[in-house]
mmCIF file of C-alpha atoms in Angstrom:
data_model
loop_
_atom_site.group_PDB
_atom_site.id
_atom_site.type_symbol
_atom_site.label_atom_id
_atom_site.label_comp_id
_atom_site.label_asym_id
_atom_site.label_seq_id
_atom_site.Cartn_x
_atom_site.Cartn_y
_atom_site.Cartn_z
ATOM 1 C CA MET L 1 22.873 6.505 0.147
ATOM 2 C CA ARG L 2 21.631 3.863 3.050
ATOM 3 C CA LYS L 3 21.131 5.281 6.013
ATOM 4 C CA ALA L 4 22.375 3.167 8.858
ATOM 5 C CA LEU L 5 19.655 1.717 11.285
ATOM 6 C CA LYS L 6 21.713 0.330 13.938
ATOM 7 C CA ASP L 7 21.222 2.954 17.071
ATOM 8 C CA ALA L 8 18.723 4.960 15.325
ATOM 9 C CA VAL L 9 16.156 6.310 17.045
ATOM 10 C CA VAL L 10 12.776 5.864 15.730
ATOM 11 C CA VAL L 11 9.513 6.950 16.926
ATOM 12 C CA ILE L 12 6.343 4.688 16.306
ATOM 13 C CA THR L 13 3.081 6.015 17.095
ATOM 14 C CA GLY L 14 -0.124 3.254 16.681
ATOM 15 C CA ALA L 15 2.238 0.764 17.755
ATOM 16 C CA SER L 16 0.491 -1.626 19.780
ATOM 17 C CA SER L 17 -0.731 -3.513 17.016
ATOM 18 C CA GLY L 18 -0.887 -4.537 13.259
ATOM 19 C CA VAL L 19 1.566 -2.760 10.787
ATOM 20 C CA GLY L 20 3.266 -0.477 13.757
ATOM 21 C CA GLN L 21 3.816 -3.658 16.154
ATOM 22 C CA ALA L 22 5.209 -5.474 13.122
ATOM 23 C CA THR L 23 7.366 -1.920 12.447
ATOM 24 C CA ALA L 24 8.880 -1.868 15.717
ATOM 25 C CA GLU L 25 9.890 -5.611 15.740
ATOM 26 C CA GLU L 26 11.482 -5.432 11.787
ATOM 27 C CA PHE L 27 13.388 -1.655 13.357
ATOM 28 C CA ALA L 28 14.592 -3.896 16.961
ATOM 29 C CA ARG L 29 16.070 -6.646 14.606
ATOM 30 C CA GLN L 30 17.723 -3.715 12.662
ATOM 31 C CA GLY L 31 19.721 -2.648 16.134
ATOM 32 C CA SER L 32 17.475 0.898 16.561
ATOM 33 C CA ARG L 33 16.467 2.449 19.319
ATOM 34 C CA LEU L 34 12.766 2.377 20.069
ATOM 35 C CA VAL L 35 10.216 5.480 21.167
ATOM 36 C CA LEU L 36 6.307 3.738 20.820
ATOM 37 C CA ALA L 37 3.447 5.801 21.345
ATOM 38 C CA ALA L 38 -0.218 4.328 21.029
ATOM 39 C CA ARG L 39 -3.020 4.879 24.034
ATOM 40 C CA ASP L 40 -2.960 1.711 25.145
ATOM 41 C CA ALA L 41 -0.240 1.285 28.164
ATOM 42 C CA VAL L 42 -0.773 -2.153 28.513
ATOM 43 C CA ALA L 43 -0.215 -3.514 25.045
ATOM 44 C CA LEU L 44 2.829 -0.731 24.085
ATOM 45 C CA GLN L 45 4.887 -2.888 27.353
ATOM 46 C CA LYS L 46 3.744 -6.078 25.920
ATOM 47 C CA VAL L 47 5.584 -4.781 22.150
ATOM 48 C CA ALA L 48 8.152 -3.200 24.541
ATOM 49 C CA ARG L 49 9.244 -6.518 25.925
ATOM 50 C CA THR L 50 9.334 -8.280 22.536
ATOM 51 C CA CYS L 51 11.763 -5.486 21.019
ATOM 52 C CA ARG L 52 13.978 -5.991 24.250
ATOM 53 C CA ASP L 53 14.377 -9.332 23.423
ATOM 54 C CA LEU L 54 15.649 -8.301 20.164
ATOM 55 C CA GLY L 55 18.080 -6.190 21.930
ATOM 56 C CA ALA L 56 16.645 -2.946 21.063
ATOM 57 C CA ALA L 57 16.684 -0.023 23.709
ATOM 58 C CA VAL L 58 12.445 1.035 23.898
ATOM 59 C CA LEU L 59 11.012 3.943 25.605
ATOM 60 C CA VAL L 60 7.315 3.487 26.243
ATOM 61 C CA VAL L 61 4.950 6.584 26.151
ATOM 62 C CA PRO L 62 1.392 5.826 26.104
ATOM 63 C CA THR L 63 0.015 8.961 23.957
ATOM 64 C CA ASP L 64 -2.798 10.044 22.080
ATOM 65 C CA VAL L 65 -2.078 11.830 18.918
ATOM 66 C CA THR L 66 -4.990 14.009 18.966
ATOM 67 C CA ASP L 67 -3.481 15.812 21.510
ATOM 68 C CA ALA L 68 -1.322 18.314 20.320
ATOM 69 C CA ASP L 69 0.332 18.633 23.473
ATOM 70 C CA ALA L 70 0.766 15.429 24.126
ATOM 71 C CA VAL L 71 2.243 14.819 21.203
ATOM 72 C CA ARG L 72 5.048 16.990 21.954
ATOM 73 C CA ASP L 73 5.463 15.352 25.007
ATOM 74 C CA LEU L 74 6.461 12.325 22.964
ATOM 75 C CA ALA L 75 9.255 14.114 21.243
ATOM 76 C CA GLY L 76 10.501 15.840 23.870
ATOM 77 C CA LYS L 77 10.767 12.523 25.970
ATOM 78 C CA ALA L 78 12.018 10.862 22.451
ATOM 79 C CA LEU L 79 14.950 13.109 22.509
ATOM 80 C CA SER L 80 16.004 11.975 25.701
ATOM 81 C CA PHE L 81 17.985 9.251 23.046
ATOM 82 C CA GLY L 82 19.712 12.560 22.341
ATOM 83 C CA LYS L 83 17.954 12.831 18.462
ATOM 84 C CA ILE L 84 15.013 11.419 16.233
ATOM 85 C CA ASP L 85 15.882 10.042 13.489
ATOM 86 C CA VAL L 86 12.885 8.283 11.807
ATOM 87 C CA TRP L 87 9.296 9.039 12.678
ATOM 88 C CA PHE L 88 6.498 6.471 11.613
ATOM 89 C CA SER L 89 3.401 8.499 11.940
ATOM 90 C CA ASN L 90 1.283 5.697 11.878
ATOM 91 C CA VAL L 91 -1.955 6.320 13.860
ATOM 92 C CA GLY L 92 -4.947 5.203 12.079
ATOM 93 C CA VAL L 93 -9.262 4.347 12.622
ATOM 94 C CA GLY L 94 -12.098 3.377 10.718
ATOM 95 C CA ALA L 95 -15.791 3.355 10.538
ATOM 96 C CA VAL L 96 -18.233 2.124 8.255
ATOM 97 C CA GLY L 97 -21.862 2.691 7.354
ATOM 98 C CA ARG L 98 -23.797 4.883 4.863
ATOM 99 C CA PHE L 99 -22.790 8.145 5.725
ATOM 100 C CA GLN L 100 -25.887 9.894 6.559
ATOM 101 C CA GLU L 101 -26.368 6.381 9.000
ATOM 102 C CA THR L 102 -23.063 7.027 10.901
ATOM 103 C CA PRO L 103 -22.760 9.600 13.511
ATOM 104 C CA ILE L 104 -20.750 13.062 13.020
ATOM 105 C CA GLU L 105 -19.007 12.218 16.162
ATOM 106 C CA ALA L 106 -17.898 9.478 14.312
ATOM 107 C CA HIS L 107 -16.769 10.803 10.889
ATOM 108 C CA GLU L 108 -15.534 13.810 13.166
ATOM 109 C CA GLN L 109 -13.053 11.658 15.099
ATOM 110 C CA VAL L 110 -11.737 9.614 11.756
ATOM 111 C CA ILE L 111 -10.322 12.896 10.537
ATOM 112 C CA ARG L 112 -9.070 13.617 13.598
ATOM 113 C CA THR L 113 -7.007 10.641 14.564
ATOM 114 C CA ASN L 114 -6.570 10.020 10.797
ATOM 115 C CA LEU L 115 -5.429 13.244 9.240
ATOM 116 C CA ILE L 116 -4.903 15.850 12.246
ATOM 117 C CA GLY L 117 -3.240 13.421 14.276
ATOM 118 C CA HIS L 118 -0.823 12.701 11.832
ATOM 119 C CA VAL L 119 -0.548 16.807 12.155
ATOM 120 C CA ASN L 120 0.510 16.550 15.162
ATOM 121 C CA ASP L 121 3.158 14.197 14.692
ATOM 122 C CA ALA L 122 4.603 16.468 11.918
ATOM 123 C CA HIS L 123 4.215 19.648 14.320
ATOM 124 C CA ALA L 124 6.284 17.876 16.349
ATOM 125 C CA ALA L 125 8.686 15.956 14.856
ATOM 126 C CA ILE L 126 10.100 18.464 11.912
ATOM 127 C CA PRO L 127 11.112 21.551 14.198
ATOM 128 C CA VAL L 128 13.978 19.042 16.195
ATOM 129 C CA PHE L 129 14.813 17.106 11.929
ATOM 130 C CA LEU L 130 15.403 21.302 11.528
ATOM 131 C CA LYS L 131 17.204 21.936 14.345
ATOM 132 C CA GLN L 132 19.444 18.766 13.738
ATOM 133 C CA GLY L 133 19.523 19.004 10.039
ATOM 134 C CA HIS L 134 18.302 15.471 9.335
ATOM 135 C CA GLY L 135 15.468 13.338 9.804
ATOM 136 C CA THR L 136 12.942 11.124 8.239
ATOM 137 C CA PHE L 137 8.790 11.419 7.987
ATOM 138 C CA ILE L 138 6.982 8.722 6.941
ATOM 139 C CA ASN L 139 2.965 8.764 6.497
ATOM 140 C CA MET L 140 1.203 5.463 6.387
ATOM 141 C CA ILE L 141 -1.669 6.604 4.594
ATOM 142 C CA SER L 142 -3.398 3.893 2.584
ATOM 143 C CA LEU L 143 -4.537 3.091 -1.262
ATOM 144 C CA GLY L 144 -7.829 5.430 0.166
ATOM 145 C CA GLY L 145 -5.793 7.807 -0.217
ATOM 146 C CA PHE L 146 -5.863 7.564 -4.098
ATOM 147 C CA ALA L 147 -8.951 5.716 -4.410
ATOM 148 C CA SER L 148 -12.148 6.635 -2.701
ATOM 149 C CA THR L 149 -13.539 4.234 0.135
ATOM 150 C CA PRO L 150 -17.509 4.317 -0.495
ATOM 151 C CA PHE L 151 -19.555 3.391 3.270
ATOM 152 C CA ALA L 152 -16.194 4.792 4.706
ATOM 153 C CA ALA L 153 -16.683 8.427 3.763
ATOM 154 C CA ALA L 154 -14.818 9.881 6.313
ATOM 155 C CA TYR L 155 -11.912 7.889 6.273
ATOM 156 C CA SER L 156 -11.882 8.514 2.227
ATOM 157 C CA ALA L 157 -11.956 12.300 3.325
ATOM 158 C CA SER L 158 -8.547 11.618 5.698
ATOM 159 C CA LYS L 159 -6.547 9.827 3.571
ATOM 160 C CA PHE L 160 -7.108 12.444 0.601
ATOM 161 C CA GLY L 161 -6.061 14.859 3.106
ATOM 162 C CA LEU L 162 -3.171 13.215 4.351
ATOM 163 C CA ARG L 163 -1.714 12.555 0.927
ATOM 164 C CA GLY L 164 -2.374 16.565 0.020
ATOM 165 C CA PHE L 165 -0.709 17.236 3.431
ATOM 166 C CA SER L 166 1.995 15.241 2.984
ATOM 167 C CA GLU L 167 3.166 16.754 -0.770
ATOM 168 C CA ALA L 168 2.852 20.011 0.656
ATOM 169 C CA LEU L 169 4.933 18.965 3.328
ATOM 170 C CA ARG L 170 7.414 17.647 1.084
ATOM 171 C CA ALA L 171 7.215 20.220 -1.303
ATOM 172 C CA GLU L 172 7.883 22.852 1.595
ATOM 173 C CA LEU L 173 11.339 20.633 3.292
ATOM 174 C CA ALA L 174 12.542 20.174 -0.932
ATOM 175 C CA ASP L 175 15.638 22.669 -0.054
ATOM 176 C CA GLU L 176 16.188 20.449 2.860
ATOM 177 C CA PRO L 177 18.429 17.284 1.521
ATOM 178 C CA ASP L 178 18.625 15.258 4.884
ATOM 179 C CA ILE L 179 14.638 15.924 5.534
ATOM 180 C CA HIS L 180 12.524 13.379 4.058
ATOM 181 C CA ILE L 181 8.811 13.050 4.157
ATOM 182 C CA CYS L 182 7.406 9.803 2.832
ATOM 183 C CA ASP L 183 4.841 8.008 2.392
ATOM 184 C CA VAL L 184 3.522 4.076 2.300
ATOM 185 C CA TYR L 185 0.683 3.145 0.546
ATOM 186 C CA PRO L 186 -0.402 -1.109 1.571
ATOM 187 C CA THR L 187 -3.455 -2.937 0.221
ATOM 188 C CA PHE L 188 -5.286 -4.157 2.613
ATOM 189 C CA MET L 189 -3.021 -5.705 5.546
ATOM 190 C CA ASP L 190 -4.110 -8.398 7.315
ATOM 191 C CA THR L 191 -4.340 -6.870 11.032
ATOM 192 C CA PRO L 192 -6.571 -6.439 13.515
ATOM 193 C CA GLY L 193 -7.874 -2.892 12.219
ATOM 194 C CA VAL L 194 -10.998 -4.181 10.654
ATOM 195 C CA ALA L 195 -11.868 -5.667 14.001
ATOM 196 C CA HIS L 196 -10.955 -2.975 15.741
ATOM 197 C CA GLY L 197 -12.892 -0.809 13.985
ATOM 198 C CA ALA L 198 -16.500 1.622 14.276
ATOM 199 C CA ASN L 199 -19.408 -0.354 12.869
ATOM 200 C CA TYR L 200 -22.421 1.401 11.715
ATOM 201 C CA THR L 201 -23.633 -1.276 8.905
ATOM 202 C CA GLY L 202 -25.514 -4.074 11.092
ATOM 203 C CA ARG L 203 -23.435 -6.471 9.566
ATOM 204 C CA ARG L 204 -20.266 -8.298 9.928
ATOM 205 C CA LEU L 205 -17.432 -6.548 8.298
ATOM 206 C CA SER L 206 -14.580 -8.261 6.309
ATOM 207 C CA VAL L 207 -11.649 -7.845 4.136
ATOM 208 C CA PRO L 208 -11.745 -8.359 0.330
ATOM 209 C CA PRO L 209 -8.645 -10.565 -1.099
ATOM 210 C CA PRO L 210 -5.634 -10.577 -1.537
ATOM 211 C CA VAL L 211 -4.855 -9.768 2.037
ATOM 212 C CA TYR L 212 -1.024 -8.904 3.050
ATOM 213 C CA ASP L 213 1.314 -10.033 5.853
ATOM 214 C CA ALA L 214 1.328 -6.547 7.974
ATOM 215 C CA ARG L 215 5.161 -7.242 7.897
ATOM 216 C CA ARG L 216 5.750 -6.982 4.498
ATOM 217 C CA ALA L 217 4.298 -3.313 5.118
ATOM 218 C CA ALA L 218 6.744 -3.126 8.252
ATOM 219 C CA ARG L 219 9.531 -4.195 5.870
ATOM 220 C CA ALA L 220 8.502 -1.320 2.490
ATOM 221 C CA VAL L 221 9.059 1.186 6.466
ATOM 222 C CA VAL L 222 12.452 0.347 7.083
ATOM 223 C CA ARG L 223 13.610 0.228 3.976
ATOM 224 C CA LEU L 224 11.747 3.554 3.962
ATOM 225 C CA ALA L 225 14.145 4.772 6.655
ATOM 226 C CA GLN L 226 17.296 3.201 4.670
ATOM 227 C CA TYR L 227 16.215 4.561 1.587
ATOM 228 C CA PRO L 228 14.229 7.637 1.375
ATOM 229 C CA ARG L 229 11.710 8.375 -1.380
ATOM 230 C CA SER L 230 8.514 10.119 -1.655
ATOM 231 C CA ALA L 231 6.390 7.349 -2.051
ATOM 232 C CA VAL L 232 5.742 3.669 -2.179
ATOM 233 C CA THR L 233 3.111 0.908 -2.451
ATOM 234 C CA VAL L 234 2.840 -2.089 -1.005
ATOM 235 C CA GLY L 235 1.075 -4.957 -2.872
ATOM 236 C CA VAL L 236 -0.470 -5.155 -6.366
ATOM 237 C CA VAL L 237 -3.343 -4.342 -5.934
ATOM 238 C CA ALA L 238 -2.511 -1.160 -4.683
ATOM 239 C CA ASP L 239 -1.298 -0.249 -7.578
ATOM 240 C CA LEU L 240 -3.834 -1.549 -9.732
ATOM 241 C CA ALA L 241 -6.769 0.797 -7.710
ATOM 242 C CA ARG L 242 -4.138 3.647 -8.644
ATOM 243 C CA LEU L 243 -4.430 2.963 -12.394
ATOM 244 C CA ALA L 244 -8.450 2.365 -12.126
ATOM 245 C CA HIS L 245 -8.681 5.451 -10.624
ATOM 246 C CA PHE L 246 -6.468 7.292 -12.482
ATOM 247 C CA LEU L 247 -7.965 6.307 -15.602
ATOM 248 C CA ALA L 248 -11.688 6.395 -14.873
ATOM 249 C CA PRO L 249 -11.967 7.608 -10.866
ATOM 250 C CA ASN L 250 -16.330 8.058 -11.257
ATOM 251 C CA THR L 251 -16.389 4.439 -12.461
ATOM 252 C CA THR L 252 -14.104 3.045 -10.040
ATOM 253 C CA SER L 253 -15.758 4.380 -7.482
ATOM 254 C CA ARG L 254 -19.144 3.524 -8.001
ATOM 255 C CA LEU L 255 -18.121 -0.421 -8.619
ATOM 256 C CA LEU L 256 -16.940 -0.332 -5.272
ATOM 257 C CA ALA L 257 -20.029 0.779 -3.692
ATOM 258 C CA ARG L 258 -21.961 -1.532 -5.781
ATOM 259 C CA LEU L 259 -19.857 -4.477 -4.485
ATOM 260 C CA THR L 260 -19.806 -3.604 -1.123
ATOM 261 C CA SER L 261 -23.459 -2.351 -0.818
ATOM 262 C CA SER L 262 -23.912 -6.384 -2.652
ATOM 263 C CA TYR L 263 -21.946 -7.813 0.182
ATOM 264 C CA LEU L 264 -23.398 -5.796 2.843
ATOM 265 C CA ARG L 265 -26.818 -7.526 2.241
ATOM 266 C CA ARG L 266 -25.109 -10.893 2.006
ATOM 267 C CA ALA L 267 -23.704 -10.576 5.515
ATOM 268 C CA PRO L 268 -24.320 -11.916 8.412
ATOM 269 C CA ARG L 269 -25.877 -9.449 11.249
ATOM 270 C CA ALA L 270 -24.046 -7.843 13.936
ATOM 271 C CA GLU L 271 -24.336 -5.010 16.440
ATOM 272 C CA ARG L 272 -23.055 -1.418 15.175
ATOM 273 C CA SER L 273 -20.332 -0.032 17.579
ATOM 274 C CA ASN L 274 -18.008 2.617 17.930
ATOM 275 C CA GLY L 275 -15.094 -0.060 18.009
ATOM 276 C CA ASN L 276 -11.826 1.902 18.733
ATOM 277 C CA LEU L 277 -12.537 5.563 17.673
ATOM 278 C CA PHE L 278 -12.862 7.128 21.535
ATOM 279 C CA ARG L 279 -11.057 3.885 23.207
ATOM 280 C CA ALA L 280 -8.235 1.670 22.802
ATOM 281 C CA PRO L 281 -10.158 -1.529 22.093
ATOM 282 C CA ALA L 282 -10.187 -4.315 24.629
ATOM 283 C CA ASN L 283 -7.715 -6.615 23.024
ATOM 284 C CA PRO L 284 -5.239 -4.983 20.897
ATOM 285 C CA GLY L 285 -5.497 -8.559 18.500
ATOM 286 C CA GLY L 286 -0.811 -8.426 17.838
ATOM 287 C CA ILE L 287 -0.339 -8.319 14.704
ATOM 288 C CA GLU L 288 -2.489 -10.394 12.602
ATOM 289 C CA GLY L 289 -5.757 -10.471 12.269
ATOM 290 C CA GLY L 290 -6.551 -13.672 11.139
ATOM 291 C CA TRP L 291 -7.765 -12.593 7.327
ATOM 292 C CA ARG L 292 -5.613 -14.239 5.348
ATOM 293 C CA SER L 293 -6.438 -16.930 2.892
ATOM 294 C CA GLU L 294 -4.388 -18.240 -0.300
ATOM 295 C CA ARG L 295 -6.940 -19.535 -2.117
ATOM 296 C CA ARG L 296 -8.625 -16.168 -2.987
ATOM 297 C CA VAL L 297 -5.646 -14.770 -3.770
ATOM 298 C CA PRO L 298 -6.092 -15.321 -7.742
ATOM 299 C CA ILE L 299 -9.758 -14.386 -7.149
ATOM 300 C CA ALA L 300 -8.866 -10.944 -6.177
ATOM 301 C CA ALA L 301 -6.590 -10.591 -8.808
ATOM 302 C CA VAL L 302 -8.652 -11.448 -11.627
ATOM 303 C CA ALA L 303 -11.260 -8.952 -10.107
ATOM 304 C CA ALA L 304 -8.662 -6.205 -9.467
ATOM 305 C CA ALA L 305 -7.788 -6.352 -13.419
ATOM 306 C CA ALA L 306 -11.549 -6.512 -13.984
ATOM 307 C CA VAL L 307 -11.568 -3.187 -12.015
ATOM 308 C CA VAL L 308 -8.639 -1.768 -14.553
ATOM 309 C CA GLY L 309 -10.577 -3.361 -17.492
ATOM 310 C CA LEU L 310 -13.487 -1.405 -16.867
ATOM 311 C CA ALA L 311 -11.528 1.630 -15.900
ATOM 312 C CA LEU L 312 -9.997 1.503 -19.730
ATOM 313 C CA ALA L 313 -13.095 0.596 -21.091
ATOM 314 C CA ALA L 314 -14.554 3.724 -19.439
ATOM 315 C CA VAL L 315 -11.750 5.941 -20.852
ATOM 316 C CA ILE L 316 -12.055 4.618 -24.536
ATOM 317 C CA GLY L 317 -16.273 5.196 -24.462
ATOM 318 C CA GLY L 318 -15.791 8.502 -23.160
ATOM 319 C CA VAL L 319 -13.115 9.772 -25.636
ATOM 320 C CA PRO L 320 -14.810 11.486 -28.675
ATOM 321 C CA ARG L 321 -14.094 10.109 -32.037
ATOM 322 C CA THR L 322 -13.046 12.753 -35.011
ATOM 323 C CA SER L 323 -13.577 11.738 -38.197
ATOM 324 C CA TYR L 324 -10.942 12.651 -41.041
ATOM 325 C CA ARG L 325 -12.870 11.297 -44.228
ATOM 326 C CA ARG L 326 -13.090 14.030 -46.654
ATOM 327 C CA HIS L 327 -16.541 14.847 -48.152
#
């Protein structure tokens, strides 16, 4: 059954840029009432103005999701609309670098934000859903939830952990037919996220193609709110990476590590930076990051297919053969 979004109350964390901003605008077009949260109050107000111009009622609540008390306060303020229908748990940060060269504080902050932050969101939202008898909680995970990300070990740990958390929560709530836990697994999106992230490689980072419009992920989130289901992927590369990792996880991870290492050896030098790990970025950047290049998409499709081919070869090569010839 399609859930109506007109006048639905939607909480969006990480709403100040990227997919969060795109999703806020998409829900605004649906006539939803929005509660926007992120660390950057100024950026949130800018997003709120756009959403109000689209006809939405908007409440801005600056929030750091690593602070459980602040997230509970966010839920309380959202209830000034009388209910919470959808909670989009969208905050995510990253730190790129060799594991031992990345400060332990950075590893901790990635996990605190990407995993504990989502746990805080759910811990604030689920009691509200249980009390009112309905609600949809949507976790932004990424393809990193089922395919490891070498040179971003803490990010990988946080996303694998978030997938497990989401599955466990979904199982606990299986007897609540009108409460839904949904996961979104996008491939690389054209957002400011990579530019905002921590970089301990000493090299300039880029995004491998194909890179999709963040509004595509936003539309997927809105569809989940209308037609809840356990999980959706966004972009063919996410599906191919999931298949390759399922067939041959070690081969896939090693290939990704070699490709990343090769890129970093050739990339221009750049300053090491904590990025937005410990504070909001100076420039939130809007929805787009400027990473898209349509000419590079066919190359990426071939590369993704090659990964699956290698995975299949590894599986076939590793299957013991039994001879049935009679001696």
